[in-house]
Coordinates of C-alpha atoms in Angstrom, one line a residue:
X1 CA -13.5 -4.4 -24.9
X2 CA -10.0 -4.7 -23.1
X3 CA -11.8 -8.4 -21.4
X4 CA -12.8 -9.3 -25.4
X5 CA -9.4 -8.6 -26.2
X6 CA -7.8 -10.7 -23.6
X7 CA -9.9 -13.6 -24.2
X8 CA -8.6 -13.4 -28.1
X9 CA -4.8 -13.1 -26.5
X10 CA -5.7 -16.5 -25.1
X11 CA -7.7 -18.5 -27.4
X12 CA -6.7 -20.9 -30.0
X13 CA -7.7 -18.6 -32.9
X14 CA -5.0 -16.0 -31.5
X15 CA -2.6 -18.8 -31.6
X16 CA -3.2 -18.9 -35.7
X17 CA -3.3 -15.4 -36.0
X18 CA -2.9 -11.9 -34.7
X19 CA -5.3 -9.3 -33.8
X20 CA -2.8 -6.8 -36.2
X21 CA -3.1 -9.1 -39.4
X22 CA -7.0 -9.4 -39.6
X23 CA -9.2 -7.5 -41.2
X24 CA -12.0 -5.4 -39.5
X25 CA -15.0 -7.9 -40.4
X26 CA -12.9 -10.9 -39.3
X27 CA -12.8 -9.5 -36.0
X28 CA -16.0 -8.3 -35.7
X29 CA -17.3 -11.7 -36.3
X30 CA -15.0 -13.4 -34.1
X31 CA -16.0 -11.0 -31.2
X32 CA -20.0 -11.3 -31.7
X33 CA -19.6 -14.6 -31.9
X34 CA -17.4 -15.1 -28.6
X35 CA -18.4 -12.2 -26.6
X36 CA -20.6 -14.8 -24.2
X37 CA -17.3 -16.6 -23.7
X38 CA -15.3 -13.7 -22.7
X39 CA -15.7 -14.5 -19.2
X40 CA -15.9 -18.0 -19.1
X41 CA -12.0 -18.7 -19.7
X42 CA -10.5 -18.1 -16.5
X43 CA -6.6 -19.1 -16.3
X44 CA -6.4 -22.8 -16.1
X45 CA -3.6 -25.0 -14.0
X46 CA -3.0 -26.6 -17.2
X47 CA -2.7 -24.1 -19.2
X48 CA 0.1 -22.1 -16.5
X49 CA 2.5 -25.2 -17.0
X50 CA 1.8 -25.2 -20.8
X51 CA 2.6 -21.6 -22.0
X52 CA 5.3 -21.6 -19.0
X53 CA 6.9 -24.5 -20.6
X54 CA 7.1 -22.5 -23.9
X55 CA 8.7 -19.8 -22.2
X56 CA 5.8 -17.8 -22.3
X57 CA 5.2 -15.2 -19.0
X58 CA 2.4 -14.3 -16.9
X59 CA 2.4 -10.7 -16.7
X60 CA -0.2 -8.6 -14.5
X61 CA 0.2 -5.2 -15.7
X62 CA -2.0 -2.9 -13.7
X63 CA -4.0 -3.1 -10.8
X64 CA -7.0 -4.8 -11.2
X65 CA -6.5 -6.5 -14.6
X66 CA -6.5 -9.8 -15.5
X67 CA -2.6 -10.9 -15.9
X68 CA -1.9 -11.6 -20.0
X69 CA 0.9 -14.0 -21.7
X70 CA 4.2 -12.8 -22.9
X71 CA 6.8 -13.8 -24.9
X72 CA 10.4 -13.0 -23.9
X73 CA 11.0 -10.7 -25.9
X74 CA 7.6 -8.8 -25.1
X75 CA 8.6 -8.7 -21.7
X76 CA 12.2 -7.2 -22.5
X77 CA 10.6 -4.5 -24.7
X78 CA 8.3 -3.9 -21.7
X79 CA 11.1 -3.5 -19.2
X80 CA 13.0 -1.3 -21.8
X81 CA 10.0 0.8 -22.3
X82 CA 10.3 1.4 -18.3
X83 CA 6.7 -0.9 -17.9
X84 CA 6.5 -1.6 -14.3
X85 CA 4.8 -4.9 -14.0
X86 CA 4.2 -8.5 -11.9
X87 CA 5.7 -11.5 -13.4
X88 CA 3.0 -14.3 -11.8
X89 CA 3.7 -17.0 -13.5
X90 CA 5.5 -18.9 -10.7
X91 CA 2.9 -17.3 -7.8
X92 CA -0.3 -17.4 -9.8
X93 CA -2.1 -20.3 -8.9
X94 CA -0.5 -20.1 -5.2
X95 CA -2.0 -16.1 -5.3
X96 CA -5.5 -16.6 -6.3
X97 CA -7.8 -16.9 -3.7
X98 CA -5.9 -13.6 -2.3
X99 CA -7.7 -10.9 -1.3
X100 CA -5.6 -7.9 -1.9
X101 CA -5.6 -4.5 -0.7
X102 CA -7.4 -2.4 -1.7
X103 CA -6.0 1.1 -3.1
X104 CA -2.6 2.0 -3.2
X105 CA -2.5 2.8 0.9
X106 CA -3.6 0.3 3.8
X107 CA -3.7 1.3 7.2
X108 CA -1.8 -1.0 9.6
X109 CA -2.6 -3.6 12.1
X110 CA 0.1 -3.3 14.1
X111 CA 1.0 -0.2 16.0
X112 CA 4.4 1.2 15.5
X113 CA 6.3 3.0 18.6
X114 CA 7.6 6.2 19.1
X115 CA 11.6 5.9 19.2
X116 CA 12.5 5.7 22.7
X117 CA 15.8 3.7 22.5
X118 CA 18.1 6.2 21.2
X119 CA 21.5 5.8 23.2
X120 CA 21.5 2.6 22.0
X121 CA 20.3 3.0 18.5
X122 CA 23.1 5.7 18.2
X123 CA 25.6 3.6 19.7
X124 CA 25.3 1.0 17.2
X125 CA 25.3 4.0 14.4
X126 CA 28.5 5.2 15.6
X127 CA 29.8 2.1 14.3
X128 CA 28.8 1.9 11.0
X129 CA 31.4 2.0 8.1
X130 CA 31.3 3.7 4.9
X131 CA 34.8 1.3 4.1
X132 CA 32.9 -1.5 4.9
X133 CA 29.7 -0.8 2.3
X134 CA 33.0 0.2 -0.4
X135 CA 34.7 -2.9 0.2
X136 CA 31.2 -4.9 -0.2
X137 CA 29.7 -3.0 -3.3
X138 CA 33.5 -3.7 -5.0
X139 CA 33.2 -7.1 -4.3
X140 CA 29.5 -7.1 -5.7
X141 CA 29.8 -4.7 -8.6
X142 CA 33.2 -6.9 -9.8
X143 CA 30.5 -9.4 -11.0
X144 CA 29.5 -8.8 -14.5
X145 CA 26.4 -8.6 -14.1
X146 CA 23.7 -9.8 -10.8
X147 CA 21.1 -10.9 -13.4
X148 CA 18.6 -13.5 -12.2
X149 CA 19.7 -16.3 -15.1
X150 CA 22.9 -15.4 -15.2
X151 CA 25.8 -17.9 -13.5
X152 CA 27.6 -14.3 -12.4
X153 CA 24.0 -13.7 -10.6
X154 CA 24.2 -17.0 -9.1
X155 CA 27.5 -16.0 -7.6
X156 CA 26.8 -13.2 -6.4
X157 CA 24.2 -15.4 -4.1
X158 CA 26.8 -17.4 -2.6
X159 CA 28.7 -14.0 -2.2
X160 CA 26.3 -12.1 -0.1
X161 CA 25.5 -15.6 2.2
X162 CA 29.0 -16.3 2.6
X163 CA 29.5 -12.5 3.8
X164 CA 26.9 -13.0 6.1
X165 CA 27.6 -16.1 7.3
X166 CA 31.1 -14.8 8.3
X167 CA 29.8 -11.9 10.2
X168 CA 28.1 -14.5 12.3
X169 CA 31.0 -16.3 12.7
X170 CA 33.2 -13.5 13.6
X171 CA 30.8 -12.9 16.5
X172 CA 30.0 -16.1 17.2
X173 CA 26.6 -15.8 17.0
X174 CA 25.3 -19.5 16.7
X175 CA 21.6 -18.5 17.1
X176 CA 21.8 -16.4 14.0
X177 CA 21.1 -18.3 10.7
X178 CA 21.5 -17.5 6.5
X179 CA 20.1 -19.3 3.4
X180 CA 20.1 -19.3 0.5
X181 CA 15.9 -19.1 -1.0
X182 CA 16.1 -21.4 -4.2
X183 CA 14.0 -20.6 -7.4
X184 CA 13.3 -22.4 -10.7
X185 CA 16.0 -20.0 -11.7
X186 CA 19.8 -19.9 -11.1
X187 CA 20.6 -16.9 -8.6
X188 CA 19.0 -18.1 -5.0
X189 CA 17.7 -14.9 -2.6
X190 CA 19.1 -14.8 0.9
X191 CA 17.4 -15.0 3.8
X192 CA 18.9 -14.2 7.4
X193 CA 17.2 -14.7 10.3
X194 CA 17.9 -13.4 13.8
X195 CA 16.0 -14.9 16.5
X196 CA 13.7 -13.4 19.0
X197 CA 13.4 -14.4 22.7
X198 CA 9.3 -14.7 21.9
X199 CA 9.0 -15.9 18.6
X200 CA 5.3 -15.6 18.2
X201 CA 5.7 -12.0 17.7
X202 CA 5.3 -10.6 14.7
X203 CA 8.5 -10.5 12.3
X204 CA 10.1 -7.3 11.4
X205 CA 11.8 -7.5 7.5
X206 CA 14.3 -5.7 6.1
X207 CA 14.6 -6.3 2.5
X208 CA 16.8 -5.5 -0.8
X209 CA 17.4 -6.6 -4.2
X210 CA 20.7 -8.1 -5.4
X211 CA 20.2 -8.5 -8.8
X212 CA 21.3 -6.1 -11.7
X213 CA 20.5 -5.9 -15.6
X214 CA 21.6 -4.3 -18.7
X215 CA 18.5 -3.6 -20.6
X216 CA 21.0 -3.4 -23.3
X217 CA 22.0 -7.2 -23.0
X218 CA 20.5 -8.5 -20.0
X219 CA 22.1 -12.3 -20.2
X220 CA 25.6 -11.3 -20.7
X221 CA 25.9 -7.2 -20.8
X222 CA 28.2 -5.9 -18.2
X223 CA 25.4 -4.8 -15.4
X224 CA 27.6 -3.4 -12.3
X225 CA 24.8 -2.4 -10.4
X226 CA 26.2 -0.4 -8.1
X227 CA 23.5 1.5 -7.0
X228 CA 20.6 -0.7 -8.2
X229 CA 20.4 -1.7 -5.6
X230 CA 24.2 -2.3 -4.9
X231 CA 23.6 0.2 -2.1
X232 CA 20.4 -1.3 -0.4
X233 CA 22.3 -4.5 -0.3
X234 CA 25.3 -3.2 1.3
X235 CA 22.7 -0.8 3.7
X236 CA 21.5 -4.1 5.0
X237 CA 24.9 -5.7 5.3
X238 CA 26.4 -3.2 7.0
X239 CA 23.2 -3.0 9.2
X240 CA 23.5 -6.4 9.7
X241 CA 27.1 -6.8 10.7
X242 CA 26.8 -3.8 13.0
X243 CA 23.8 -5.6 15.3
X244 CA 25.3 -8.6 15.3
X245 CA 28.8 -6.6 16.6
X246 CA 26.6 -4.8 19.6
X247 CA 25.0 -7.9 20.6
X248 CA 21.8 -7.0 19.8
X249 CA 19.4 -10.1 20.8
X250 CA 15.8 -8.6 20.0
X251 CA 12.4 -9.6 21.6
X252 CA 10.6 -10.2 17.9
X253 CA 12.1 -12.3 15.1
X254 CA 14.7 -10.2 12.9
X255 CA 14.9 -11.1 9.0
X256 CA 17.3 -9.6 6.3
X257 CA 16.4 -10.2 3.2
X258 CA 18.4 -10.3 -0.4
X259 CA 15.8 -10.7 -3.1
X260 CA 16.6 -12.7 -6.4
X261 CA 15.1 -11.2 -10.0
X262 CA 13.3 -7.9 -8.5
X263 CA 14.4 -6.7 -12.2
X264 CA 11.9 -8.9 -14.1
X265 CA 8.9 -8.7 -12.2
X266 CA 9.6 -9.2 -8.3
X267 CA 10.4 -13.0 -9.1
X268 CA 12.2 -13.3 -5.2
X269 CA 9.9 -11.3 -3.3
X270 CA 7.0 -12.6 -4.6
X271 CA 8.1 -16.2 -4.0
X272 CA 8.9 -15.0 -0.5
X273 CA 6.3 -13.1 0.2
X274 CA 3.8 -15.7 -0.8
X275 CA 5.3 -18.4 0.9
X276 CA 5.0 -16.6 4.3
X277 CA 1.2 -15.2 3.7
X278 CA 0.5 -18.8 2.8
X279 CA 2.1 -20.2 6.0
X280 CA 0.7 -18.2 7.9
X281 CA 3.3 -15.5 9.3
X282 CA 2.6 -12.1 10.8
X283 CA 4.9 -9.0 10.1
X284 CA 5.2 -6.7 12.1
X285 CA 6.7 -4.0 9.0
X286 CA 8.4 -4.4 6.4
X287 CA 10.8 -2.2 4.9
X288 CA 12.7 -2.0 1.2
X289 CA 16.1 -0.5 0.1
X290 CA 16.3 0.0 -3.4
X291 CA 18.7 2.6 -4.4
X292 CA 20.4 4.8 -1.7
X293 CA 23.5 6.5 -3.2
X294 CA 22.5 8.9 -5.1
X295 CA 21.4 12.4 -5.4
X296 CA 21.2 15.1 -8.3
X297 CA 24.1 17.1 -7.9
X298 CA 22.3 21.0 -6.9
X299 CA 19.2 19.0 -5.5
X300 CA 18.3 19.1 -2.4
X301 CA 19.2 15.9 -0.5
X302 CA 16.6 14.3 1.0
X303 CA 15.4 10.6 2.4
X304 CA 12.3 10.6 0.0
X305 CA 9.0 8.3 1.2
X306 CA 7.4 6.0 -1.7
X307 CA 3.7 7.5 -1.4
X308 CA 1.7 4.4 -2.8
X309 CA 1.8 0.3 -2.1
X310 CA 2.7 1.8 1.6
X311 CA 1.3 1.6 5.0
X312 CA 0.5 5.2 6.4
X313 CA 1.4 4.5 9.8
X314 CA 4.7 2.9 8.8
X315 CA 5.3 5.8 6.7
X316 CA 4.9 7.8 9.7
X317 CA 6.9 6.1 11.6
X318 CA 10.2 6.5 9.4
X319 CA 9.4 9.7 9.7
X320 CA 9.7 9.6 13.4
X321 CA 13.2 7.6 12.7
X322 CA 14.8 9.5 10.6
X323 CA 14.2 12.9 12.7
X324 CA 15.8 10.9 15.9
X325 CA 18.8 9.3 13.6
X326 CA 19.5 10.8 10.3
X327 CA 20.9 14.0 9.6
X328 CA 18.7 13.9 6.3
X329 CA 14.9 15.6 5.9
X330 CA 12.3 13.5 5.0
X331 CA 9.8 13.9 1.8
X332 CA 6.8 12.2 0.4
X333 CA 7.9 11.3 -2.9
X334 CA 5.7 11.8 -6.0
X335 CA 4.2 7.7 -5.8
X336 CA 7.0 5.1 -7.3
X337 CA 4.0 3.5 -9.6
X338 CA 2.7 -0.2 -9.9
X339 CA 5.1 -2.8 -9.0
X340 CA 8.1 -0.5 -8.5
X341 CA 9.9 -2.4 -6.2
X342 CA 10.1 -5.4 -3.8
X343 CA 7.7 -3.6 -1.0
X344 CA 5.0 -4.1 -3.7
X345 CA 4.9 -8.1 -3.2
X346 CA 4.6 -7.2 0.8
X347 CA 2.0 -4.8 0.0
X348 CA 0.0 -7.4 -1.9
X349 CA 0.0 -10.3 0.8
X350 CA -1.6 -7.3 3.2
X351 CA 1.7 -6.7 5.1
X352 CA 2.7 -3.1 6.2
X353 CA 5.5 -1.7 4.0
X354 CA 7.6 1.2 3.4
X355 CA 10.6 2.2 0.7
X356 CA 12.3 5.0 1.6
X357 CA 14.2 6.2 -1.3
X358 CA 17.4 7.9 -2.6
X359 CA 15.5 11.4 -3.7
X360 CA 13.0 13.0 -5.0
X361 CA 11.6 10.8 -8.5
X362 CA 13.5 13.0 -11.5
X363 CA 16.4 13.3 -9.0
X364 CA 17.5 9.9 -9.2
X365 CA 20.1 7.8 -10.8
X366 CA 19.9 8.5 -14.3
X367 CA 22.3 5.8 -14.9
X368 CA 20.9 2.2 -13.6
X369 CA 20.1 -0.8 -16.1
X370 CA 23.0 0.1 -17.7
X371 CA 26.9 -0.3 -17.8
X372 CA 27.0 3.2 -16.5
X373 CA 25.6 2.2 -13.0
X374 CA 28.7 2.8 -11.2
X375 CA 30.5 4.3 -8.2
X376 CA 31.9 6.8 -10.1
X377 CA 29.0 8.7 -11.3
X378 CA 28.7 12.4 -10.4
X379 CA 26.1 12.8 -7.3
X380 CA 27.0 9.1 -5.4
X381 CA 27.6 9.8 -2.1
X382 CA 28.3 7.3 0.2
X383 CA 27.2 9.5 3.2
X384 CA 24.5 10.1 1.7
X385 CA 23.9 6.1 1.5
X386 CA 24.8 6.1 5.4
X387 CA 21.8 7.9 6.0
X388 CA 19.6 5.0 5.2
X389 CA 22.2 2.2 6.7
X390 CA 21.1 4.8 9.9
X391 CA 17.6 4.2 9.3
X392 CA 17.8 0.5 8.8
X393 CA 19.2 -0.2 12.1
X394 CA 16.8 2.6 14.0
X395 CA 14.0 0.4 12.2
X396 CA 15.3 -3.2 13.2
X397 CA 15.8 -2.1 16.5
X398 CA 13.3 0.4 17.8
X399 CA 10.5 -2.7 16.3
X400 CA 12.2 -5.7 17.5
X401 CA 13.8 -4.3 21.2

């Protein structure tokens, strides 16, 4: 019945009326009459560019169903409604001969190490700042908001390259390279890129989402996003600035990645992802930082592992890190749920992924998608957001080394 349904979401007599509005004899009639059709309507190229030049969106929901058509406004009430989802309509047609994973865990193809580099992994730790992620989140959260259509979102781009960009300057690293990753939408994502001296090997990826939204007012609502995912971002530019300080010049290809529109449906990772599982590239891991900087006050702090839309062995692995660099124990979280965060789009073009995670799910920041997401709320910790800046740079290094 959920296919019949579908096919009536799509077909010219849903366009004249609505499944709520007829009575139960007109839809009974319509269905017997169409049920040989149901699956003969497969999403067309022509009509992707015609409902996406109404605005419409391309939504896949759950895992397994066919994607459906949304208005705006059904996608806002959605995302307010806390409905995880897959916007596709700019990745559909570039996604469907795909063969996705299946289930919620994959087992990897590459095999990760035991750490064995820690005086220099702590080295570089020992230089981390806590000052240095402040003075970066202040500079992000003074945006009004990081939304993906916003032009404060769009700034907030050019912020996080130009930060980058001076880091390599300041250690005049001329092999290191950022970009911004353009989108039919305003706000770019970021992509850095630190070379590796045999770059057929497999890429290691460190990822975050720059964006922010008020669910309130997402266009022009004052969205700090301070620690979604203010904190991931500065995690990785901290991480980031610190390698590049040590000299580190890895053996595998190095990317840091700032992701554009992760609040409306992974719009930047997917792009990304797809592009690269499309060309061709091989991951070695891939790793998300979505929230790090905050823990219930009375909880007990922890580095909590995403269960689903993970790799096992990578899970493992962080395991393995954090014991050897993190004062924090590690969890299995209760699973984050379809489409929770940017590791999904990895997990979907087959690549090992991993999103290690503030705390425990009911534990979390109570305050995010709103004005509220601040600095200032009781249980943000930036040493507790060290903790995973520590992680970051055990996982770069002890994979790319």
């Amino acid at each position: 019945m959920d296919s019949v349904l579908l096919f009536f979401y799509r077909s010219p007599v849903f366009a004249r009326t609505t499944l709520a509005n007829m009575k139960f004899p007109q839809l009974l009639s319509l269905l017997l009459v169409s049920l040989a059709a149901v699956h003969a309507a497969p999403i067309s190229h022509d009509e992707v560019v015609s409902n996406a030049a109404k605005g419409l969106r391309l939504l896949s929901l759950s895992e397994g169903a066919d994607p459906v058509w949304k208005t705006p406004d059904e996608v806002l009430d959605l995302m307010r409604a806390g409905t995880k989802f897959f916007d596709v309509t700019e990745v559909f047609e570039d996604q469907k001969d795909w063969v996705k994973p299946e289930g919620k865990v994959m087992k990897s193809v590459e095999a990760f190490p035991t750490p064995s580099h820690q005086t220099s992994v702590k080295s570089i730790i020992s230089t981390l700042s806590t000052s240095n992620m402040n003075s970066n989140l202040a500079s992000l959260t003074a945006f009004n908001n990081r939304y993906y259509k916003s032009s404060t979102g769009a700034s907030a781009s050019t912020f996080i390259q130009s930060k980058v960009q001076s880091y390599i300057d300041t250690y005049s690293r001329s092999d290191v390279t950022v970009s911004l990753f353009s989108h039919s939408w305003v706000q770019s994502s970021i992509i850095a890129k630190i070379p590796g001296s045999t770059p057929s090997n497999p890429i290691v990826i460190v990822g975050a989402h720059m964006d922010s939204i008020n669910l309130s007012n997402p266009t022009s609502g004052r969205a700090p996003g301070a620690d979604d995912d203010g904190t991931g971002t500065v995690n990785l530019l901290e991480t980031f600035r610190a390698l590049l300080a040590a000299g580190f010049k890895p053996t595998s290809p190095v990317e840091f990645h700032w992701y554009s529109g992760e609040e409306a449906g992974l719009l930047g990772s997917q792009a990304i992802a797809t592009n690269y599982k499309n060309a061709g590239k091989k991951l070695k891991a891939f790793m998300e930082l979505d929230m790090s900087g905050y823990f219930k006050p009375g909880s007990k702090e922890v580095i909590a592992l995403e269960a689903d839309y993970i790799s096992a062995d990578l899970n493992t692995f962080l395991r393995a890190l954090a014991a050897a660099y993190s004062t924090l124990p590690v969890t299995m979280d209760t699973p984050c749920g379809y489409a929770c965060s940017d590791h999904a789009s990895w997990y979907n073009a087959g690549y090992a992924t991993s999103f290690p995670y503030e705390a425990v799910t009911g534990n979390d920041d109570p305050q995010i998608h709103s004005a509220g997401d601040t600095t200032s709320v009781s249980g943000f910790s930036w040493t507790h957001s060290l903790e995973f800046t520590k992680l970051a740079v055990g996982f770069v290094y002890e994979l790319a080394i």
